[in-house]
Amino acid sequence: MHILLPTLIAAAGVSMAWWFRRALQVESRARAQEQQAHAAEVAALETNLREHRDEVRRARDTGFTVQAQLSRRLQDVQSELTDKSRDVDMLRRFATVIDALPDPVIMIAMDGEVTYANAAALARAPRVQSCRGFGVLRFLTSESAALIRGEALPAVLDTGVWQQEVDWRGTGGADLPMHLTIVTQRDQFEYPEVFVAVARDVSHERQLRDSLAAREALHRAVIDSLAEGVLVEDRDGQVVAWNESALRILGLTDEQLTGESAGPSVWRITDDADETVLPSALPVARARQGERIDGALLRVHRGDGDVRDLSMNARPMYAADFDDRPGGVTTFTDVTVQRAAERQLRFLTERDELTGLLNRRGFMESVRVRLAACEASGERCAMLYGDLDRFKSINDTFGHAAGDDALREMAAVLQRVFRGDDLVSRLGGDEFTVFVSGVGAAEVDRILGRLEAALADANAARVSDLHSSWTLAASFGAALYNDGAVSVEELLKEADAVQYRVKSQRKAARAA
């Protein structure tokens, strides 16, 4: 018993210790589970807290963004209001300016209703703002109203602008000329919304224009009444104006002269020697280079074959549309009759009336010019002098008329034998001289041989004429010019001496 009790007590102690340890383990596990649950709850709370903080942060950021957007929008609205305020202010100022304009301004809707008229428009047409259906056109003359309906409105709808001079019905009965400009105001889609018409009083301009037209007509009448021809060329040489005398003198019509140049396409112009004058050398062409030409004598060969002698004056002419290069104005007088008289007088003073050859004066002057040219160029030339054989016998036997015929026939023979530019002259009586350029001794001998043959032919042609049975003969001597200074008189004296020897030899031969 005593042994069992301690054992029981020991067993009970061990059992209690086991249960106690078990209870401690259970309590420890329960506490651990409780701690884990608490830790999990804390973690969940922390997660919720973080999520809440994120939501708060996002909400705060979103609030800031919205605030910024609202602020920007507020600024935009304020800017728009400021701009609109400026626009309204500008429109008010613009309306004030338009209302103060002296020119009438009217705005018309597309259906013809007048939507605005400034003070100037109301002053000229007090009831204009009540107009509907383009009734505003009644303030214009019927011709101008028809022009607006038929031309202006279609044109301004097509191109956006139209302007022309119209007549406004005046209150005192007199029509008032106005320069009318019509434009369209369009919407954002480029559709026309309203017509804007601006009228400007051009009464003063029309008076000036009418005065200028009257003055121009007067000047035109004065220029057309001039006996002188007048031609005006622009800087490019195109004829732009002329008078009636120019057409008459030149033998042209307006159509032939319009847009032409004063050159070979219209007429041919020559000098006294019948040499064509180039267009660049014409007086008007020189005037376009700034020269002033007076009294230029030229010949115009007209299209109808007539030839006119003209005395021309030319001046440079500056005009606004010529830039810095002048045009030219030419005035010319028909001096054909005067020049013909001068040529006839010159012919009578320089030509032999019987034969038409140069007389002594004309021959001596012409030879001096030719001889000076030969001296300058070194060209050879010759002076031939001769007279008719037995000329006194022809006069005494057949009469002076036969003597004149012999002189004329001798002149004709000389003109056939010698060249056109050789100088052939009758010095007087039965004396003849010829000045020949570009010949030497051999050529002179051949020329004298041709002269003898020509005289023989002339005599043979007269054999059958009983009233002209005289024989034409002549003796000529020649003096050659080779080099050095010599006068015409010295050459003529030398040729005369040679002719005298030739004549003496012929007399001696006939006597033998």
Coordinates of C-alpha atoms in Angstrom, one line a residue:
M1 CA 0.0 0.0 0.0
H2 CA 2.7 2.2 1.1
I3 CA 4.6 1.3 -2.1
L4 CA 1.5 1.8 -4.3
L5 CA 0.6 5.2 -3.1
P6 CA 3.8 6.8 -4.0
T7 CA 3.5 5.2 -7.3
L8 CA 0.0 6.5 -7.7
I9 CA 1.1 9.8 -6.6
A10 CA 4.0 9.8 -9.0
A11 CA 1.8 8.6 -11.8
A12 CA -0.8 11.3 -10.9
G13 CA 2.1 13.8 -10.9
V14 CA 3.3 12.6 -14.2
S15 CA -0.2 12.7 -15.6
M16 CA -0.9 16.1 -14.4
A17 CA 2.4 17.3 -15.7
W18 CA 1.5 15.8 -19.1
W19 CA -1.9 17.4 -19.1
F20 CA -0.5 20.6 -17.9
R21 CA 2.1 20.5 -20.7
R22 CA -0.6 19.5 -23.1
A23 CA -2.7 22.4 -21.9
L24 CA 0.3 24.7 -22.4
Q25 CA 0.8 23.3 -25.9
V26 CA -2.9 23.8 -26.8
E27 CA -2.8 27.3 -25.3
S28 CA 0.4 28.0 -27.2
R29 CA -1.1 26.8 -30.4
A30 CA -4.2 28.8 -29.8
R31 CA -2.2 31.8 -29.0
A32 CA -0.1 31.3 -32.1
Q33 CA -3.2 30.9 -34.2
E34 CA -4.7 34.0 -32.6
Q35 CA -1.5 35.9 -33.3
Q36 CA -1.5 34.7 -36.9
A37 CA -5.2 35.7 -37.2
H38 CA -4.3 39.1 -35.7
A39 CA -1.3 39.5 -38.0
A40 CA -3.5 38.6 -41.0
E41 CA -6.1 41.1 -39.8
V42 CA -3.4 43.7 -39.4
A43 CA -2.0 42.9 -42.9
A44 CA -5.5 43.2 -44.3
L45 CA -6.0 46.5 -42.6
E46 CA -2.7 47.7 -43.9
T47 CA -3.6 46.6 -47.4
N48 CA -6.9 48.4 -47.1
L49 CA -5.1 51.4 -45.8
R50 CA -2.7 51.5 -48.7
E51 CA -5.6 51.1 -51.2
H52 CA -7.5 53.8 -49.4
R53 CA -4.4 56.0 -49.6
D54 CA -4.0 55.3 -53.3
E55 CA -7.6 56.1 -53.9
V56 CA -7.2 59.3 -52.0
R57 CA -4.1 60.1 -54.0
R58 CA -5.8 59.3 -57.3
A59 CA -8.8 61.4 -56.2
R60 CA -6.5 64.2 -55.3
D61 CA -4.7 64.0 -58.6
T62 CA -7.9 63.8 -60.5
G63 CA -9.1 66.8 -58.6
F64 CA -6.0 68.7 -59.5
T65 CA -6.4 67.8 -63.2
V66 CA -10.0 68.8 -63.2
Q67 CA -9.1 72.0 -61.4
A68 CA -6.4 72.7 -64.0
Q69 CA -8.8 71.9 -66.9
L70 CA -11.4 74.1 -65.4
S71 CA -8.8 76.8 -64.8
R72 CA -7.6 76.6 -68.4
R73 CA -11.2 76.6 -69.7
L74 CA -11.9 79.6 -67.5
Q75 CA -8.9 81.4 -69.0
D76 CA -10.1 80.4 -72.5
V77 CA -13.5 81.8 -71.8
Q78 CA -12.1 84.9 -70.4
S79 CA -9.8 85.3 -73.5
E80 CA -12.8 84.7 -75.8
L81 CA -14.8 87.2 -73.9
T82 CA -11.9 89.7 -74.1
D83 CA -11.5 89.0 -77.9
K84 CA -15.3 89.4 -78.4
S85 CA -15.2 92.5 -76.4
R86 CA -12.4 93.8 -78.6
D87 CA -14.3 92.7 -81.7
V88 CA -17.4 94.4 -80.5
D89 CA -15.4 97.5 -79.7
M90 CA -13.7 97.3 -83.1
L91 CA -17.1 96.8 -84.8
R92 CA -18.4 99.8 -82.9
R93 CA -15.4 101.9 -84.0
F94 CA -15.7 100.5 -87.5
A95 CA -19.4 101.4 -87.6
T96 CA -18.6 104.8 -86.3
V97 CA -16.0 105.3 -89.1
I98 CA -18.3 103.9 -91.8
D99 CA -21.1 106.1 -90.5
A100 CA -18.8 109.1 -90.7
L101 CA -17.7 108.4 -94.3
P102 CA -18.8 111.0 -96.8
D103 CA -19.6 108.1 -99.3
P104 CA -22.9 106.2 -99.0
V105 CA -22.5 102.6 -97.8
I106 CA -25.4 100.2 -97.9
M107 CA -25.6 96.5 -96.9
I108 CA -28.2 94.5 -98.7
A109 CA -29.3 90.9 -97.8
M110 CA -29.4 88.3 -100.5
D111 CA -33.2 88.7 -100.7
G112 CA -32.8 92.4 -101.4
E113 CA -33.6 93.8 -98.0
V114 CA -31.5 96.8 -96.9
T115 CA -30.0 95.8 -93.5
Y116 CA -27.7 98.8 -93.0
A117 CA -27.2 102.3 -94.4
N118 CA -24.7 104.9 -93.1
A119 CA -25.5 108.5 -92.5
A120 CA -24.3 109.6 -96.0
A121 CA -26.6 107.0 -97.6
L122 CA -29.6 108.2 -95.4
A123 CA -28.8 111.8 -96.3
R124 CA -29.2 111.0 -100.0
A125 CA -32.0 108.5 -99.6
P126 CA -33.8 108.9 -96.3
R127 CA -36.1 105.9 -96.8
V128 CA -33.4 103.5 -98.0
Q129 CA -33.5 101.3 -94.9
S130 CA -37.1 100.4 -95.5
C131 CA -36.4 99.0 -99.0
R132 CA -37.2 95.3 -99.6
G133 CA -36.7 93.1 -102.7
F134 CA -33.9 95.3 -104.1
G135 CA -36.2 98.3 -104.0
V136 CA -33.0 100.3 -103.4
L137 CA -32.5 100.3 -107.1
R138 CA -35.3 102.8 -107.5
F139 CA -32.9 105.5 -106.3
L140 CA -30.9 104.9 -109.6
T141 CA -31.8 105.8 -113.1
S142 CA -33.6 103.2 -115.1
E143 CA -30.5 102.5 -117.2
S144 CA -28.3 102.1 -114.1
A145 CA -30.8 99.9 -112.3
A146 CA -31.0 97.6 -115.4
L147 CA -27.2 97.5 -115.4
I148 CA -27.2 96.4 -111.8
R149 CA -29.8 93.7 -112.3
G150 CA -28.4 92.4 -115.6
E151 CA -24.7 92.6 -115.0
A152 CA -23.6 93.7 -111.5
L153 CA -25.4 91.1 -109.4
P154 CA -24.4 88.1 -111.5
A155 CA -20.8 89.4 -111.7
V156 CA -20.4 90.0 -108.0
L157 CA -21.8 86.6 -107.1
D158 CA -19.3 85.0 -109.6
T159 CA -16.2 87.0 -108.9
G160 CA -16.9 88.7 -105.6
V161 CA -16.6 92.3 -106.8
W162 CA -18.1 94.6 -109.4
Q163 CA -17.5 98.3 -110.0
Q164 CA -18.6 100.8 -112.5
E165 CA -20.0 104.4 -112.8
V166 CA -23.8 104.7 -112.4
D167 CA -26.2 107.6 -112.2
W168 CA -28.0 108.3 -108.9
R169 CA -31.3 110.1 -109.2
G170 CA -30.8 113.6 -107.9
T171 CA -33.2 115.4 -105.6
G172 CA -33.2 118.5 -107.7
G173 CA -33.8 116.6 -111.0
A174 CA -30.2 116.4 -112.1
D175 CA -28.7 112.9 -112.0
L176 CA -25.6 112.5 -109.9
P177 CA -22.7 110.4 -111.3
M178 CA -21.5 107.8 -108.7
H179 CA -18.7 105.3 -108.9
L180 CA -20.4 102.2 -107.4
T181 CA -18.4 99.2 -105.9
I182 CA -20.3 96.1 -104.9
V183 CA -18.7 93.2 -102.9
T184 CA -20.1 90.2 -101.2
Q185 CA -19.6 89.1 -97.6
R186 CA -19.5 85.4 -97.2
D187 CA -20.0 82.9 -94.3
Q188 CA -17.6 80.3 -93.1
F189 CA -18.7 78.0 -95.9
E190 CA -18.1 80.6 -98.5
Y191 CA -21.7 81.2 -99.2
P192 CA -22.7 84.8 -99.9
E193 CA -24.5 86.4 -97.0
V194 CA -24.9 90.1 -97.9
F195 CA -24.0 92.6 -100.6
V196 CA -22.0 95.6 -99.5
A197 CA -22.4 98.6 -101.9
V198 CA -20.1 101.7 -101.6
A199 CA -20.9 104.7 -103.8
R200 CA -18.5 107.6 -104.4
D201 CA -19.6 111.0 -105.9
V202 CA -17.6 111.5 -109.1
S203 CA -19.3 114.7 -110.3
H204 CA -16.0 116.6 -110.2
E205 CA -14.1 113.8 -112.0
R206 CA -16.8 113.7 -114.7
Q207 CA -16.6 117.4 -115.1
L208 CA -12.8 117.2 -115.5
R209 CA -13.2 114.2 -117.8
D210 CA -15.7 116.1 -120.0
S211 CA -13.5 119.2 -119.9
L212 CA -10.5 117.1 -121.0
A213 CA -12.5 115.4 -123.7
A214 CA -13.6 118.8 -125.0
R215 CA -10.1 120.1 -124.8
E216 CA -8.8 117.0 -126.6
A217 CA -11.4 117.3 -129.3
L218 CA -10.3 121.0 -129.7
H219 CA -6.7 120.0 -129.9
R220 CA -7.5 117.2 -132.3
A221 CA -9.5 119.6 -134.5
V222 CA -6.6 122.1 -134.5
I223 CA -4.0 119.4 -135.3
D224 CA -6.3 118.0 -138.1
S225 CA -6.6 121.5 -139.5
L226 CA -2.9 121.8 -139.9
A227 CA -1.4 121.6 -143.4
E228 CA 1.6 119.8 -141.9
G229 CA 1.5 116.1 -141.3
V230 CA 1.9 114.9 -137.7
L231 CA 3.0 111.4 -136.6
V232 CA 3.5 110.3 -133.1
E233 CA 5.4 107.1 -132.2
D234 CA 5.8 105.3 -128.9
R235 CA 9.2 104.3 -127.5
D236 CA 9.1 101.1 -129.6
G237 CA 8.6 102.9 -132.9
Q238 CA 4.9 102.1 -133.2
V239 CA 2.7 104.8 -134.7
V240 CA 0.1 105.7 -132.1
A241 CA -1.4 109.0 -133.3
W242 CA -1.6 111.1 -136.5
N243 CA -3.6 113.8 -138.2
E244 CA -5.6 114.0 -141.4
S245 CA -2.8 115.8 -143.3
A246 CA -0.4 112.9 -142.5
L247 CA -2.8 110.5 -144.2
R248 CA -3.3 112.8 -147.2
I249 CA 0.4 113.4 -147.7
L250 CA 1.4 109.8 -147.2
G251 CA -1.5 108.4 -149.2
L252 CA -2.6 106.1 -146.4
T253 CA -5.7 105.2 -144.5
D254 CA -6.3 104.9 -140.7
E255 CA -6.4 101.1 -141.0
Q256 CA -3.0 101.1 -142.9
L257 CA -1.3 103.2 -140.3
T258 CA -2.8 101.8 -137.1
G259 CA -0.1 99.9 -135.1
E260 CA 2.5 100.2 -137.9
S261 CA 6.1 101.4 -137.7
A262 CA 7.2 104.3 -139.8
G263 CA 9.4 102.1 -141.9
P264 CA 9.6 100.0 -145.1
S265 CA 6.4 98.1 -144.3
V266 CA 4.4 101.3 -144.8
W267 CA 6.4 103.4 -147.2
R268 CA 9.9 103.7 -148.7
I269 CA 11.9 106.8 -147.8
T270 CA 14.9 107.9 -149.8
D271 CA 17.3 110.8 -150.0
D272 CA 17.9 113.0 -153.0
A273 CA 20.2 110.4 -154.5
D274 CA 17.3 107.9 -154.3
E275 CA 19.2 105.8 -151.7
T276 CA 16.9 104.1 -149.2
V277 CA 17.1 105.6 -145.7
L278 CA 17.2 102.9 -143.1
P279 CA 14.5 103.1 -140.3
S280 CA 17.2 103.7 -137.7
A281 CA 18.4 106.8 -139.6
L282 CA 15.0 108.4 -139.9
P283 CA 14.4 111.7 -138.1
V284 CA 11.8 110.2 -135.7
A285 CA 14.2 107.3 -134.8
R286 CA 16.9 109.7 -134.0
A287 CA 14.4 111.8 -132.0
R288 CA 13.6 108.6 -129.9
Q289 CA 17.3 108.7 -129.0
G290 CA 16.9 112.2 -127.7
E291 CA 18.0 114.2 -130.8
R292 CA 16.2 117.3 -132.2
I293 CA 15.9 117.2 -136.0
D294 CA 15.0 120.3 -138.1
G295 CA 14.4 120.6 -141.8
A296 CA 15.5 117.1 -142.9
L297 CA 14.7 116.7 -146.6
L298 CA 13.6 113.2 -147.6
R299 CA 11.5 111.6 -150.4
V300 CA 8.6 109.3 -149.6
H301 CA 7.6 106.7 -152.2
R302 CA 3.9 106.1 -151.6
G303 CA 2.1 102.9 -152.3
D304 CA 0.2 104.4 -155.2
G305 CA 3.5 105.1 -157.0
D306 CA 3.5 108.8 -156.2
V307 CA 6.7 110.4 -154.8
R308 CA 6.6 113.2 -152.3
D309 CA 9.4 115.5 -151.1
L310 CA 9.0 116.2 -147.4
S311 CA 10.7 118.6 -145.0
M312 CA 10.7 116.8 -141.6
N313 CA 11.1 118.0 -138.1
A314 CA 11.3 115.5 -135.2
R315 CA 11.4 115.9 -131.4
P316 CA 11.6 113.4 -128.6
M317 CA 8.4 113.0 -126.7
Y318 CA 8.2 111.9 -123.0
A319 CA 5.0 110.4 -121.7
A320 CA 4.0 108.6 -118.5
D321 CA 3.6 105.2 -120.2
F322 CA 6.9 105.5 -122.0
D323 CA 9.0 104.9 -118.9
D324 CA 12.4 106.5 -119.2
R325 CA 12.7 106.1 -123.0
P326 CA 11.1 108.8 -125.1
G327 CA 8.8 108.3 -128.1
G328 CA 9.0 110.7 -131.0
V329 CA 6.8 113.2 -132.8
T330 CA 7.4 114.1 -136.4
T331 CA 5.9 117.0 -138.3
F332 CA 6.4 117.2 -142.0
T333 CA 5.5 119.5 -144.8
D334 CA 4.9 118.5 -148.4
V335 CA 7.5 120.5 -150.4
T336 CA 7.2 118.5 -153.6
V337 CA 6.3 121.6 -155.7
Q338 CA 9.0 123.7 -154.1
R339 CA 11.6 121.0 -154.5
A340 CA 10.6 120.5 -158.1
A341 CA 11.0 124.2 -158.7
E342 CA 14.3 124.1 -157.0
R343 CA 15.4 121.2 -159.1
Q344 CA 14.2 122.9 -162.2
L345 CA 16.1 126.1 -161.2
R346 CA 19.2 124.0 -160.4
F347 CA 18.8 122.3 -163.8
L348 CA 18.6 125.6 -165.6
T349 CA 21.6 126.9 -163.7
E350 CA 23.7 123.8 -164.0
R351 CA 22.4 122.3 -167.3
D352 CA 22.7 123.3 -170.9
E353 CA 19.2 124.2 -172.1
L354 CA 19.8 122.9 -175.7
T355 CA 21.4 119.5 -175.0
G356 CA 20.5 118.8 -171.3
L357 CA 24.1 118.2 -170.5
L358 CA 26.0 119.9 -167.7
N359 CA 26.8 123.5 -168.5
R360 CA 30.2 125.1 -167.7
R361 CA 29.2 126.1 -164.2
G362 CA 27.7 122.7 -163.3
F363 CA 30.6 120.8 -164.9
M364 CA 33.3 122.8 -163.1
E365 CA 31.6 122.4 -159.7
S366 CA 31.1 118.7 -160.2
V367 CA 34.6 118.0 -161.5
R368 CA 36.2 119.8 -158.5
V369 CA 34.4 117.4 -156.2
R370 CA 35.4 114.3 -158.3
L371 CA 39.0 115.5 -158.6
A372 CA 39.3 116.0 -154.8
A373 CA 38.0 112.4 -154.3
C374 CA 40.6 111.1 -156.8
E375 CA 43.4 113.0 -155.0
A376 CA 42.2 111.5 -151.7
S377 CA 41.9 107.9 -153.0
G378 CA 44.7 107.9 -155.6
E379 CA 42.2 106.8 -158.3
R380 CA 43.2 107.6 -161.9
C381 CA 41.0 109.8 -164.0
A382 CA 40.9 111.7 -167.3
M383 CA 39.7 115.0 -168.7
L384 CA 38.4 114.8 -172.3
Y385 CA 37.9 118.0 -174.4
G386 CA 36.7 118.3 -177.9
D387 CA 34.6 120.3 -180.4
L388 CA 32.7 119.6 -183.7
D389 CA 34.6 119.6 -186.9
R390 CA 33.3 122.0 -189.5
F391 CA 30.5 123.2 -187.2
K392 CA 30.6 126.7 -188.8
S393 CA 30.0 125.1 -192.2
I394 CA 26.9 123.2 -190.9
N395 CA 25.5 126.5 -189.6
D396 CA 26.3 128.5 -192.7
T397 CA 25.1 125.8 -195.2
F398 CA 22.1 124.2 -193.4
G399 CA 21.1 127.0 -191.0
H400 CA 21.2 127.4 -187.3
A401 CA 18.5 124.8 -186.7
A402 CA 20.7 122.2 -188.3
G403 CA 23.6 123.4 -186.1
D404 CA 21.3 122.9 -183.0
D405 CA 20.4 119.4 -184.3
A406 CA 24.1 118.6 -184.7
L407 CA 24.8 119.8 -181.1
R408 CA 21.9 117.7 -179.7
E409 CA 23.0 114.7 -181.7
M410 CA 26.6 115.1 -180.4
A411 CA 25.2 115.2 -176.9
A412 CA 23.2 112.0 -177.5
V413 CA 26.3 110.2 -178.9
L414 CA 28.4 111.2 -175.9
Q415 CA 25.7 110.0 -173.4
R416 CA 25.5 106.6 -175.2
V417 CA 29.3 106.1 -175.2
F418 CA 30.1 107.2 -171.6
R419 CA 28.8 105.7 -168.4
G420 CA 26.0 107.2 -166.4
D421 CA 28.3 108.5 -163.6
D422 CA 30.7 110.1 -166.0
L423 CA 30.4 113.9 -166.2
V424 CA 29.5 115.0 -169.7
S425 CA 29.2 118.7 -170.4
R426 CA 28.7 121.3 -173.2
L427 CA 31.0 124.1 -172.2
G428 CA 29.6 126.5 -174.8
G429 CA 29.3 126.8 -178.6
D430 CA 30.4 123.4 -180.0
E431 CA 32.8 122.6 -177.2
F432 CA 32.2 119.4 -175.2
T433 CA 34.0 118.0 -172.2
V434 CA 33.9 114.7 -170.3
F435 CA 35.4 113.8 -166.9
V436 CA 36.0 110.0 -166.5
S437 CA 37.0 108.3 -163.3
G438 CA 38.9 105.0 -162.9
V439 CA 40.6 105.0 -166.3
G440 CA 44.2 105.2 -167.6
A441 CA 45.7 105.9 -171.0
A442 CA 44.7 102.5 -172.6
E443 CA 41.1 102.9 -171.5
V444 CA 40.9 106.4 -172.8
D445 CA 42.1 105.3 -176.2
R446 CA 39.4 102.6 -176.3
I447 CA 36.8 105.1 -175.2
L448 CA 37.8 107.5 -178.0
G449 CA 37.7 104.6 -180.4
R450 CA 34.1 103.8 -179.3
L451 CA 33.3 107.5 -179.8
E452 CA 34.5 107.5 -183.4
A453 CA 32.4 104.4 -184.1
A454 CA 29.3 105.9 -182.5
L455 CA 29.7 109.0 -184.7
A456 CA 30.0 106.8 -187.8
D457 CA 26.8 105.0 -186.8
A458 CA 25.0 108.4 -186.3
N459 CA 26.1 109.6 -189.7
A460 CA 25.0 106.3 -191.4
A461 CA 21.5 106.7 -189.9
R462 CA 21.2 110.2 -191.5
V463 CA 22.3 109.2 -195.0
S464 CA 18.7 108.9 -196.4
D465 CA 17.7 112.3 -195.0
L466 CA 18.3 115.0 -197.7
H467 CA 17.8 117.8 -195.2
S468 CA 20.5 116.3 -192.9
S469 CA 23.2 115.5 -195.3
W470 CA 25.9 117.1 -193.1
T471 CA 28.5 114.9 -191.5
L472 CA 28.9 114.8 -187.7
A473 CA 32.6 114.7 -186.7
A474 CA 34.5 115.8 -183.6
S475 CA 38.1 116.0 -182.4
F476 CA 38.9 115.1 -178.8
G477 CA 42.0 115.4 -176.7
A478 CA 42.6 113.8 -173.3
A479 CA 44.6 114.8 -170.2
L480 CA 45.3 112.1 -167.7
Y481 CA 45.5 112.6 -163.9
N482 CA 47.8 110.2 -162.2
D483 CA 48.9 111.8 -158.9
G484 CA 49.7 115.1 -157.3
A485 CA 47.7 118.3 -156.9
V486 CA 46.2 119.7 -160.0
S487 CA 43.3 122.1 -160.7
V488 CA 40.4 121.6 -163.0
E489 CA 41.5 124.5 -165.1
E490 CA 45.0 122.9 -165.6
L491 CA 43.5 119.6 -166.7
L492 CA 41.1 121.3 -169.0
K493 CA 44.0 123.5 -170.5
E494 CA 46.1 120.4 -171.0
A495 CA 43.2 118.5 -172.7
D496 CA 42.6 121.5 -174.9
A497 CA 46.2 121.5 -176.0
V498 CA 46.0 117.8 -176.9
Q499 CA 42.8 118.4 -178.8
Y500 CA 44.4 121.2 -180.8
R501 CA 47.2 118.9 -181.9
V502 CA 44.7 116.2 -182.9
K503 CA 42.6 118.7 -184.9
S504 CA 45.7 120.1 -186.6
Q505 CA 46.9 116.6 -187.5
R506 CA 43.5 115.8 -189.0
K507 CA 43.5 119.0 -191.1
A508 CA 47.0 118.2 -192.3
A509 CA 45.9 114.8 -193.3
R510 CA 42.8 116.0 -195.2
A511 CA 45.0 118.6 -197.0
A512 CA 47.5 116.0 -198.0

